[in-house]
XYZ file of C-alpha atoms in Angstrom:
698
model
C 5.735 -65.550 57.004
C 9.635 -66.527 57.073
C 10.622 -67.958 54.456
C 14.243 -69.772 52.891
C 14.938 -71.823 49.882
C 17.888 -73.503 49.763
C 19.434 -75.164 46.605
C 22.905 -76.526 46.561
C 24.777 -76.816 43.373
C 27.928 -78.584 41.949
C 29.794 -75.369 42.793
C 27.570 -73.051 45.151
C 24.700 -73.082 47.232
C 21.669 -70.523 47.145
C 19.723 -69.264 48.958
C 16.953 -66.129 48.735
C 14.991 -65.114 52.019
C 12.082 -63.712 51.697
C 9.276 -62.352 54.578
C 6.165 -61.324 53.972
C 6.352 -58.029 54.370
C 8.261 -57.254 51.069
C 12.199 -58.320 51.531
C 13.825 -60.321 49.902
C 18.183 -61.159 49.862
C 20.177 -63.512 48.205
C 22.898 -64.981 49.035
C 25.859 -67.804 47.265
C 28.749 -69.219 48.692
C 30.172 -72.631 47.772
C 29.290 -75.915 47.830
C 30.592 -78.451 49.913
C 30.489 -81.859 48.277
C 31.741 -84.213 51.096
C 28.454 -83.369 52.890
C 26.320 -80.382 51.131
C 24.181 -79.877 54.720
C 26.906 -77.960 56.218
C 27.367 -75.391 53.637
C 23.739 -75.105 53.722
C 23.338 -74.576 57.802
C 26.662 -72.189 57.442
C 23.967 -70.201 54.512
C 20.905 -70.571 56.129
C 22.295 -68.558 58.881
C 24.574 -65.603 57.728
C 21.966 -64.407 55.087
C 19.959 -64.752 58.173
C 22.131 -62.702 60.095
C 21.997 -60.212 56.976
C 18.415 -59.652 56.587
C 18.762 -59.049 60.855
C 16.459 -62.428 61.981
C 17.416 -64.989 63.620
C 17.600 -68.460 62.613
C 14.409 -69.373 64.899
C 12.320 -66.916 63.377
C 12.198 -68.415 59.557
C 8.942 -70.387 59.253
C 9.745 -72.607 56.352
C 12.996 -73.876 54.704
C 13.306 -75.709 51.580
C 15.007 -77.806 49.873
C 16.050 -78.215 46.042
C 19.461 -80.403 46.346
C 21.233 -83.204 44.200
C 22.531 -85.608 46.567
C 19.742 -88.206 45.030
C 21.038 -87.660 41.609
C 24.691 -87.442 42.194
C 25.043 -90.564 43.868
C 23.421 -92.283 40.718
C 25.258 -91.035 38.175
C 28.140 -91.758 40.245
C 27.464 -95.560 40.720
C 27.954 -94.822 44.786
C 24.772 -96.535 46.369
C 24.196 -99.304 48.906
C 24.375 -102.821 48.888
C 20.692 -104.032 47.816
C 19.034 -106.737 48.143
C 16.273 -107.882 46.553
C 13.666 -110.286 47.200
C 11.057 -111.057 44.355
C 9.285 -114.212 42.660
C 10.088 -117.341 42.224
C 11.126 -117.210 38.439
C 11.848 -112.960 38.375
C 15.457 -112.871 39.260
C 16.514 -111.892 36.435
C 14.135 -108.598 35.876
C 17.249 -106.352 36.585
C 19.578 -108.218 34.352
C 17.730 -109.266 30.925
C 15.815 -104.952 31.132
C 14.331 -104.396 28.073
C 16.410 -105.893 25.753
C 17.152 -102.696 24.558
C 21.136 -102.131 23.710
C 22.721 -99.066 23.440
C 24.790 -99.545 20.180
C 22.600 -101.436 18.201
C 25.550 -102.603 16.044
C 27.895 -103.790 18.155
C 28.885 -106.672 20.043
C 31.032 -105.805 22.269
C 29.561 -103.589 23.702
C 28.380 -102.847 28.441
C 25.030 -102.997 28.983
C 25.191 -99.652 31.881
C 22.410 -101.279 33.928
C 24.832 -104.753 33.452
C 27.856 -103.116 34.047
C 26.589 -101.485 37.172
C 24.233 -103.281 38.729
C 21.323 -101.774 40.432
C 21.503 -105.404 42.891
C 23.770 -107.988 42.874
C 22.768 -111.700 41.702
C 23.397 -113.062 44.630
C 21.752 -110.943 46.742
C 19.323 -111.189 44.236
C 15.957 -113.868 46.249
C 13.302 -115.502 45.004
C 10.141 -116.793 47.423
C 7.193 -118.565 46.366
C 4.727 -115.908 46.067
C 1.892 -115.157 43.063
C -0.529 -112.565 43.093
C -2.313 -112.723 39.197
C -2.881 -109.782 37.248
C -6.745 -109.126 38.433
C -4.592 -108.855 42.406
C -6.192 -112.279 43.553
C -3.644 -114.206 45.318
C -2.568 -117.870 43.375
C 0.505 -118.812 45.587
C 0.370 -118.106 49.494
C 3.050 -116.481 50.388
C 6.739 -118.522 51.606
C 6.878 -116.736 54.827
C 9.441 -119.324 56.151
C 10.851 -118.602 52.688
C 11.107 -114.864 52.816
C 12.516 -115.578 56.634
C 15.178 -117.456 55.113
C 16.571 -115.137 52.466
C 15.666 -112.119 54.240
C 19.035 -114.255 56.587
C 21.119 -114.578 53.929
C 20.882 -110.901 52.539
C 22.118 -110.069 56.161
C 24.704 -112.085 56.137
C 25.597 -110.280 52.376
C 26.041 -107.088 54.402
C 23.141 -105.817 51.997
C 21.834 -101.776 53.761
C 18.774 -101.441 51.655
C 16.238 -104.258 50.418
C 14.030 -103.749 47.516
C 10.844 -106.114 47.562
C 9.009 -106.439 43.480
C 6.096 -109.279 43.705
C 4.785 -110.070 39.889
C 1.903 -107.421 39.369
C 1.970 -106.088 43.148
C 0.504 -102.903 42.274
C -2.967 -105.017 41.777
C -2.908 -106.098 45.565
C -0.032 -105.142 48.234
C -0.694 -107.940 50.587
C 2.583 -110.101 50.206
C 4.921 -107.902 50.269
C 2.925 -106.082 53.208
C 3.794 -109.285 54.952
C 7.932 -109.495 53.970
C 7.926 -105.970 54.791
C 6.904 -106.731 58.303
C 9.273 -110.057 58.503
C 11.985 -108.066 56.895
C 11.632 -105.668 60.211
C 11.496 -108.608 62.730
C 14.956 -110.316 60.816
C 16.938 -107.097 59.896
C 15.582 -104.149 62.267
C 16.918 -100.949 61.038
C 17.808 -101.501 57.086
C 16.328 -99.976 54.362
C 12.802 -100.955 52.568
C 11.218 -100.282 49.175
C 8.081 -102.165 48.058
C 6.967 -101.714 44.519
C 3.305 -101.007 45.719
C 4.901 -98.253 47.666
C 7.269 -96.491 45.549
C 5.838 -97.549 42.074
C 1.982 -99.557 41.961
C 1.762 -99.065 38.307
C 2.005 -101.691 35.784
C 4.978 -102.404 34.110
C 7.595 -105.459 35.537
C 11.184 -103.769 34.227
C 9.978 -100.375 35.345
C 8.799 -100.851 38.319
C 11.649 -103.487 38.879
C 14.216 -100.602 38.451
C 12.172 -97.781 40.117
C 12.291 -99.756 43.821
C 15.596 -100.857 43.657
C 17.076 -97.362 42.390
C 14.935 -96.393 45.749
C 16.946 -98.233 47.350
C 19.893 -98.193 45.982
C 19.888 -94.626 46.573
C 17.632 -94.976 50.213
C 20.857 -95.268 53.172
C 22.803 -92.772 51.788
C 20.634 -90.109 50.451
C 17.971 -90.801 53.985
C 21.602 -89.904 55.898
C 21.883 -87.286 54.620
C 18.232 -85.465 54.670
C 18.395 -86.665 58.143
C 21.302 -85.075 59.371
C 19.786 -81.791 57.372
C 17.027 -81.756 59.252
C 19.162 -81.902 62.466
C 22.182 -80.030 61.641
C 19.172 -77.163 61.292
C 16.953 -77.962 64.387
C 20.558 -77.390 66.458
C 21.454 -74.428 64.381
C 17.434 -72.768 65.595
C 15.291 -73.660 62.787
C 11.864 -74.894 64.031
C 9.311 -75.789 60.980
C 10.143 -79.200 59.172
C 12.410 -78.550 56.049
C 10.721 -79.579 52.523
C 12.252 -80.350 49.214
C 11.605 -80.545 45.022
C 10.810 -83.513 44.092
C 10.943 -84.373 40.565
C 8.077 -83.592 39.543
C 8.124 -79.993 40.608
C 6.147 -80.032 44.139
C 7.465 -80.547 47.720
C 7.543 -82.701 50.098
C 7.668 -83.823 54.217
C 11.543 -84.428 55.464
C 9.773 -87.879 56.549
C 8.668 -88.133 53.140
C 11.697 -87.472 51.962
C 13.270 -90.566 53.722
C 11.111 -92.977 52.824
C 11.259 -92.490 48.827
C 14.411 -90.445 47.854
C 13.929 -92.159 44.400
C 10.919 -88.524 43.856
C 14.456 -86.573 44.235
C 15.280 -87.076 41.865
C 15.867 -84.047 39.674
C 15.496 -82.530 43.225
C 18.131 -78.889 42.289
C 17.148 -79.061 38.074
C 12.982 -78.829 38.556
C 13.546 -76.202 41.096
C 14.896 -73.966 37.938
C 12.320 -74.178 35.839
C 9.615 -73.189 38.477
C 11.546 -69.929 39.005
C 11.949 -69.411 34.857
C 8.450 -69.847 35.252
C 7.633 -67.109 37.598
C 10.413 -64.940 36.275
C 8.598 -64.844 32.773
C 5.058 -64.299 34.356
C 5.669 -61.318 36.298
C 7.653 -59.512 33.429
C 4.303 -60.569 31.083
C 5.207 -63.286 29.293
C 4.316 -66.869 30.545
C 5.922 -69.853 27.594
C 10.155 -69.736 28.595
C 13.045 -70.948 27.998
C 14.752 -71.883 30.993
C 18.408 -71.947 30.216
C 20.678 -72.070 34.190
C 24.204 -72.597 33.343
C 25.719 -73.276 36.774
C 29.413 -74.386 37.068
C 29.738 -78.022 36.350
C 26.103 -78.344 34.188
C 23.476 -77.202 32.114
C 20.169 -77.253 32.649
C 16.672 -76.761 29.735
C 13.522 -76.439 30.308
C 10.238 -75.816 28.209
C 7.673 -74.547 29.748
C 4.077 -73.882 26.984
C 1.885 -71.207 29.083
C 3.923 -71.084 32.213
C 2.798 -74.811 32.402
C 5.604 -77.877 33.843
C 5.327 -80.734 31.373
C 5.851 -84.064 32.547
C 7.951 -86.926 31.067
C 6.625 -89.989 29.736
C 7.411 -92.842 32.765
C 9.042 -94.286 29.863
C 11.840 -91.263 29.827
C 12.503 -90.196 32.901
C 15.571 -92.483 33.386
C 18.622 -91.227 35.286
C 21.798 -92.062 34.213
C 21.996 -94.888 32.648
C 18.189 -96.268 34.756
C 14.647 -96.165 34.329
C 12.732 -94.403 37.336
C 8.724 -94.593 36.743
C 8.201 -91.511 38.936
C 6.966 -88.646 37.598
C 9.313 -86.185 36.969
C 9.155 -82.586 34.450
C 10.568 -81.937 31.106
C 13.836 -80.202 32.049
C 17.069 -82.541 30.827
C 21.145 -81.170 31.704
C 24.443 -81.968 29.582
C 27.303 -81.507 30.792
C 28.311 -77.231 30.393
C 28.467 -75.007 32.639
C 31.432 -72.480 34.330
C 33.721 -75.410 34.604
C 33.559 -77.051 32.106
C 36.887 -78.008 30.966
C 39.150 -77.422 27.675
C 41.049 -80.732 26.167
C 42.449 -80.988 23.292
C 41.750 -84.833 22.631
C 43.535 -87.844 21.699
C 42.330 -87.711 17.844
C 43.311 -83.726 18.070
C 39.855 -82.597 18.227
C 39.728 -78.723 20.617
C 36.042 -80.392 23.385
C 34.674 -78.094 26.100
C 33.518 -80.211 28.711
C 31.600 -82.325 29.912
C 34.762 -82.583 32.817
C 34.120 -79.952 35.595
C 36.482 -78.218 37.294
C 33.611 -78.055 40.245
C 33.874 -75.650 43.637
C 37.674 -76.560 43.870
C 40.225 -76.769 43.143
C 37.840 -74.651 40.111
C 38.227 -72.969 37.436
C 42.640 -71.353 37.206
C 41.539 -68.077 37.334
C 40.363 -68.838 40.700
C 43.797 -69.057 42.218
C 42.890 -72.454 44.053
C 45.384 -75.026 42.759
C 43.217 -75.224 38.803
C 45.599 -75.680 36.226
C 43.517 -76.582 33.384
C 40.966 -73.341 31.222
C 37.569 -73.738 31.623
C 35.088 -71.625 30.620
C 35.422 -68.925 32.904
C 38.584 -68.821 31.990
C 38.220 -67.254 28.921
C 35.807 -65.365 30.260
C 37.431 -63.796 32.189
C 40.098 -64.070 29.575
C 37.805 -62.119 27.103
C 37.781 -59.377 29.800
C 33.590 -60.364 30.145
C 35.131 -61.093 33.996
C 36.550 -58.230 35.226
C 39.915 -58.986 37.988
C 37.491 -57.037 41.257
C 34.012 -57.610 39.996
C 33.153 -61.653 40.958
C 31.123 -61.498 43.902
C 31.187 -58.343 44.037
C 34.472 -58.042 44.947
C 33.903 -61.443 47.175
C 36.129 -63.574 45.461
C 39.151 -61.842 42.952
C 40.126 -64.237 39.655
C 43.433 -64.172 38.289
C 43.345 -63.150 34.850
C 47.016 -64.171 34.036
C 46.487 -67.988 35.853
C 43.266 -68.312 33.077
C 45.350 -66.774 29.464
C 48.454 -68.884 31.502
C 45.660 -71.533 31.351
C 44.654 -71.187 28.310
C 47.595 -70.610 26.486
C 49.521 -73.821 27.943
C 45.939 -76.721 26.940
C 44.547 -74.519 24.246
C 46.209 -72.111 22.474
C 50.093 -74.021 22.109
C 48.270 -77.319 20.752
C 46.029 -76.277 18.269
C 48.845 -73.671 17.177
C 46.409 -70.481 16.991
C 46.059 -67.503 19.507
C 44.573 -67.459 22.738
C 42.411 -65.176 21.694
C 40.658 -67.229 19.042
C 41.574 -70.855 21.142
C 38.564 -68.124 24.722
C 36.058 -67.300 21.934
C 36.440 -70.758 20.037
C 35.821 -72.308 23.953
C 32.933 -70.303 24.514
C 31.514 -70.769 20.897
C 31.754 -74.717 21.164
C 30.108 -74.544 25.023
C 27.072 -72.044 23.333
C 26.665 -74.391 20.517
C 25.763 -77.886 23.264
C 23.538 -75.440 24.848
C 21.418 -74.029 21.971
C 21.672 -77.935 20.585
C 20.023 -79.115 23.773
C 17.835 -76.148 23.636
C 16.462 -77.081 19.126
C 16.038 -80.834 21.319
C 13.976 -80.091 23.587
C 11.715 -77.573 21.941
C 11.563 -77.180 18.065
C 11.822 -80.966 18.121
C 8.876 -81.554 20.152
C 6.852 -79.144 17.895
C 7.391 -76.040 20.122
C 8.808 -72.049 18.288
C 11.597 -70.898 20.101
C 10.000 -67.521 18.266
C 7.141 -67.958 21.073
C 8.934 -68.333 24.095
C 10.845 -66.318 25.899
C 14.309 -67.065 27.345
C 15.020 -66.427 30.726
C 18.649 -67.026 31.995
C 19.173 -68.878 35.085
C 21.947 -69.801 37.126
C 25.728 -67.480 37.949
C 26.813 -68.504 34.402
C 22.950 -68.495 31.957
C 22.986 -64.371 31.615
C 27.029 -65.036 30.068
C 25.459 -67.014 27.685
C 21.983 -66.589 26.464
C 22.939 -63.573 23.913
C 24.213 -65.690 22.008
C 22.291 -68.477 22.184
C 18.998 -67.111 21.828
C 20.498 -65.570 18.449
C 21.390 -68.600 17.187
C 17.382 -69.486 17.538
C 15.607 -66.628 16.983
C 13.721 -66.289 20.055
C 12.523 -63.234 19.987
C 13.849 -61.599 23.938
C 16.146 -62.945 27.164
C 15.207 -62.337 30.636
C 17.578 -62.424 32.496
C 15.879 -62.010 36.257
C 16.845 -60.190 38.770
C 19.176 -62.857 41.022
C 20.030 -64.919 38.450
C 22.253 -66.606 40.276
C 19.259 -67.740 42.883
C 16.690 -68.907 39.949
C 16.571 -71.969 41.003
C 15.731 -70.695 45.093
C 13.423 -68.561 43.799
C 11.951 -71.705 42.013
C 11.330 -73.949 44.983
C 9.157 -69.242 47.079
C 7.555 -70.750 44.403
C 6.642 -73.308 44.692
C 3.178 -75.752 46.313
C 3.605 -78.923 48.073
C 2.354 -81.760 45.905
C 2.097 -85.118 46.951
C 0.849 -88.141 43.695
C 0.183 -91.545 43.706
C -0.372 -93.147 40.692
C -2.621 -96.963 40.532
C -2.887 -99.269 37.386
C -6.784 -98.980 36.636
C -6.340 -100.815 32.784
C -9.739 -100.347 30.385
C -11.021 -98.216 27.393
C -13.867 -96.097 26.551
C -15.467 -98.546 24.364
C -15.811 -101.282 26.907
C -14.894 -99.067 30.398
C -14.906 -99.943 34.040
C -15.699 -97.090 35.510
C -16.771 -98.935 39.242
C -13.160 -99.747 39.156
C -12.506 -95.837 37.611
C -14.313 -94.422 40.286
C -13.120 -96.488 43.086
C -9.543 -96.036 42.416
C -10.482 -92.277 42.379
C -11.898 -92.114 45.695
C -8.922 -94.107 46.945
C -6.165 -92.422 45.746
C -8.108 -88.757 46.469
C -8.187 -90.144 50.200
C -4.248 -91.573 50.336
C -3.486 -88.286 49.094
C -4.915 -85.945 51.452
C -4.182 -88.274 55.152
C -0.635 -87.999 53.297
C -0.956 -83.667 52.618
C -2.417 -83.723 56.204
C -0.507 -85.494 58.019
C 2.142 -83.439 57.137
C 0.693 -80.524 59.044
C -2.324 -78.433 56.052
C -5.260 -78.229 56.737
C -7.625 -79.941 54.548
C -9.134 -76.411 53.937
C -5.550 -75.271 51.800
C -5.597 -78.946 49.465
C -6.985 -79.058 46.059
C -6.965 -82.635 44.446
C -5.340 -82.553 40.662
C -6.581 -86.098 38.640
C -5.398 -86.868 35.497
C -4.787 -90.012 32.934
C -1.988 -91.982 31.148
C -3.888 -93.437 27.795
C -3.453 -94.326 25.023
C -4.946 -95.387 21.220
C -5.579 -99.523 21.692
C -2.497 -100.631 20.340
C 0.337 -97.923 20.888
C 2.861 -98.930 23.272
C 4.077 -95.351 25.296
C 1.242 -92.731 26.474
C -0.087 -90.184 27.341
C -0.848 -87.365 30.685
C -4.463 -85.974 30.107
C -6.084 -84.233 32.286
C -9.469 -86.655 33.917
C -12.144 -84.473 33.747
C -14.552 -83.089 37.077
C -17.909 -84.744 38.434
C -18.923 -88.485 38.997
C -17.914 -91.321 36.307
C -19.566 -91.941 34.431
C -20.646 -92.482 30.384
C -20.442 -88.600 29.949
C -16.657 -88.538 32.003
C -15.480 -91.854 29.496
C -16.809 -89.181 26.698
C -14.990 -85.996 28.145
C -12.021 -87.635 29.194
C -11.161 -89.751 25.749
C -11.156 -85.580 23.986
C -8.895 -84.580 26.685
C -6.588 -87.373 24.951
C -7.519 -86.320 20.888
C -6.318 -83.570 21.609
C -2.832 -84.410 24.045
C -2.505 -86.504 20.938
C -3.255 -83.774 18.231
C -1.155 -80.943 19.295
C 2.197 -83.840 20.679
C 2.010 -85.046 17.433
C -0.477 -84.128 14.653
C -2.369 -86.853 14.103
C -5.826 -87.509 16.242
C -7.930 -90.676 15.614
C -11.168 -90.073 16.814
C -12.577 -93.503 16.080
C -10.256 -95.628 18.016
C -10.698 -97.082 21.536
C -9.236 -94.705 24.004
C -7.159 -97.501 26.491
C -7.528 -95.271 30.051
C -3.596 -97.204 31.111
C -3.263 -95.516 34.807
C -5.140 -92.675 36.922
C -3.404 -90.616 39.252
C -4.781 -88.244 41.822
C -2.524 -85.689 43.038
C -2.993 -83.461 45.888
C -2.008 -79.501 46.084
C -0.740 -77.753 49.110
C -0.995 -73.889 47.675
C 1.144 -71.771 49.370
C 1.894 -68.240 49.387
C 4.332 -67.344 46.116
C 6.326 -65.205 46.093
C 5.287 -61.200 44.913
C 8.163 -59.136 42.935
C 8.342 -56.292 43.578
C 8.774 -52.990 41.657
C 12.092 -50.901 40.913
C 13.345 -47.813 41.024
C 11.924 -46.230 38.177
C 14.132 -43.654 36.110
C 14.272 -42.673 32.482
C 16.081 -43.676 29.502
C 19.083 -43.075 30.885
C 21.456 -45.646 32.172
C 25.027 -43.407 33.127
C 23.830 -43.410 36.861
C 24.625 -47.139 37.211
C 28.254 -46.653 34.694
C 30.893 -47.553 36.763
C 33.601 -48.824 34.373
C 34.378 -48.646 30.466
C 36.609 -50.757 29.209
C 37.454 -53.475 26.262
C 36.360 -57.082 25.370
C 37.202 -58.913 23.140
C 34.344 -60.644 20.637
C 34.349 -61.899 17.574
C 33.434 -59.850 14.063
C 31.081 -61.044 10.688
C 34.139 -63.384 9.414
C 34.287 -65.385 13.417
C 37.379 -63.073 13.764
C 38.481 -61.048 16.920
C 37.290 -58.345 17.302
C 37.693 -55.647 20.908
C 34.761 -53.489 21.307
C 34.470 -50.049 23.737
C 32.222 -51.893 26.526
C 30.088 -49.742 28.644
C 30.094 -52.300 32.350
C 26.949 -50.970 34.651
C 26.604 -52.228 38.356
C 22.434 -54.334 38.060
C 22.266 -52.315 41.943
C 21.099 -49.430 40.488
C 19.954 -50.178 36.658
C 16.199 -48.208 37.355
C 12.578 -49.097 36.191
C 12.940 -48.200 31.986
C 17.006 -48.144 31.474
C 18.884 -48.651 28.298
C 21.257 -50.433 26.771
C 22.979 -51.376 24.000
C 25.241 -53.850 22.812
C 28.071 -54.731 23.855
C 27.327 -54.064 27.669
C 28.098 -55.949 31.251
C 25.842 -55.994 34.007
C 27.302 -56.874 36.469
C 25.854 -58.164 39.918
C 26.438 -60.592 43.075
C 25.605 -64.149 41.844
C 25.751 -63.329 38.221
C 27.751 -61.306 35.320
C 25.064 -60.384 32.387
C 25.733 -60.398 28.535
C 24.276 -57.890 25.799
C 25.832 -58.988 22.784
C 27.617 -56.529 19.959
C 24.410 -55.002 18.302
C 21.586 -56.314 20.845
C 19.558 -52.928 22.863
C 18.057 -54.144 26.643
C 15.739 -52.711 29.024
C 14.764 -53.122 32.538
C 10.628 -53.811 33.374
C 8.871 -52.708 35.592
C 9.866 -55.561 38.064
C 14.074 -54.503 37.043
C 14.581 -57.303 34.997
C 16.777 -56.654 32.012
C 14.978 -57.985 28.296
C 17.439 -57.916 26.232
C 16.065 -57.284 22.418
C 17.702 -60.154 20.059
C 18.654 -59.172 16.407
C 20.133 -60.214 13.364
C 22.948 -57.693 13.745
C 24.894 -59.014 15.860
C 27.929 -57.454 15.165
C 26.888 -53.483 15.506
C 28.748 -52.302 18.474
C 31.345 -49.357 18.763
C 34.604 -50.589 18.189
């Protein structure tokens, strides 16, 4: 079995190859934002050549992409038409009546300013189905044909169909789909009963419209990627990462592109879970810092947390699809430092990206970035970037910092460079605190996994700020998301609204929906080429107490749905509610809102081989000694004598005292003053944090 994982970032495209004989190889090339598939396919060919195999020999091609997310954030999706129930034309405009700024009379509501569907393309037809799924008003098929013709004349490229209570009975939406295929062949069609078959009116409309908004471009990208890959010799299908942390086929990605939102960032969390487990630490916080953003994830006991479906937003829009608890902030290696109009010193979220990139890249960039700051501090040496394949220019970094920051603040370049680093590190620290401490987790119970090209440059300092006891720097931190792809199972999940309670449970309804959904997901994964024997069925429930407005996802019991099953399901919810909110109410009935069934196709995860053992002395990997800039207890610039080590020559058992720099192809690791790092048996660097942050030799 030969597998390759490819994660496309804003600046670099990361690749990892794995063979069942134990061969692991990594590669990293600049992304091609105008067409991400160009760098993807080129990187696959280059990595295959490096390991001495033909592209045709690859059995699996796994892919994480930010294409769908970028379309939403940049508001450049396709023109969408909406066909809905008469009287519900403006659901997408009204939304939940929430305002980003409660007390401002003059504010743009994002979902109104950047509409997913313009009002002239929101068309209504006569039909009505009630909450029980009963047809009250038959579908006016002639009216549907008339509205489809209007949308065709308006030039829409996608049509979303959202009828009231279609999640209970999809017959009218399915009839509209047939009519659209007759009247407007080739247009992208998005049905709410297929995309989000569950209650919550506005969120279902928004998700279906989002699916249509990104559909034509994402399906075009995926189709082009598959075709290009096959032309280059790839035999197997391209499987893509979903926001829920599973892989789906390219066919399913084309049909439901909304499931690819946050595709790439989830892979980093999955990779972090595998990395932590290999080093003996189950509970991890992942810090994946790339060129444009930092992704933060928290996995207690190595298990992904799923966001509440009312919190699953992309940019300004609700997307009611399962999403793992990972969040992104605009903080990365390319984040630009500047002085705003009010004289405030800021860093990000604007990024230099891959083109032109940081000033030190000598590709035309003139604004200072966090990468330039670390070059100026001596952390990134001129001939060490990408193992010397890409040279950085210290003079250009210093010039950019001096001109755009230091001169305007009336301070030194050294002060400005340290400020750039600390401002960005503080933003990451606050984001991690938001997703750990403020959600009931103690960072002292976790390990911080440093990922991405820039994660190991920041993790040493952030761990100190949060009192995280250790930092784990994997063997290939810049390729952690690609590794996550190779550590992910195939997963298809579908929901259904059951709307019953533990006080008077409709067990027949719950059982019927579980059976229906189980048959549906098994059919889908077997159609994707998996044997039923290789599929594991997972069941879960969305529950709340009667009177609550929000649900929590809890595991559903196994076995027949009877009174005992209901009691065990209610107890499962009580426990999850208590862990989440420190309260449980055993005397309150539990409301079972949705049931979910997932088919999980288990695949072989990448095993991490042990590295050669050595003693504590790391001198065999020492490559240079240099002067670097940190800061003293008064936060003043201070130079430290710093050893520089070659990551490829480190051995298990080596101990490194900070300050130190460890260089490798895909990243650079900083071990701060007063810290100590040990190389473990699988080659991960374990940095033990210390309150004495400035104990190095000066």
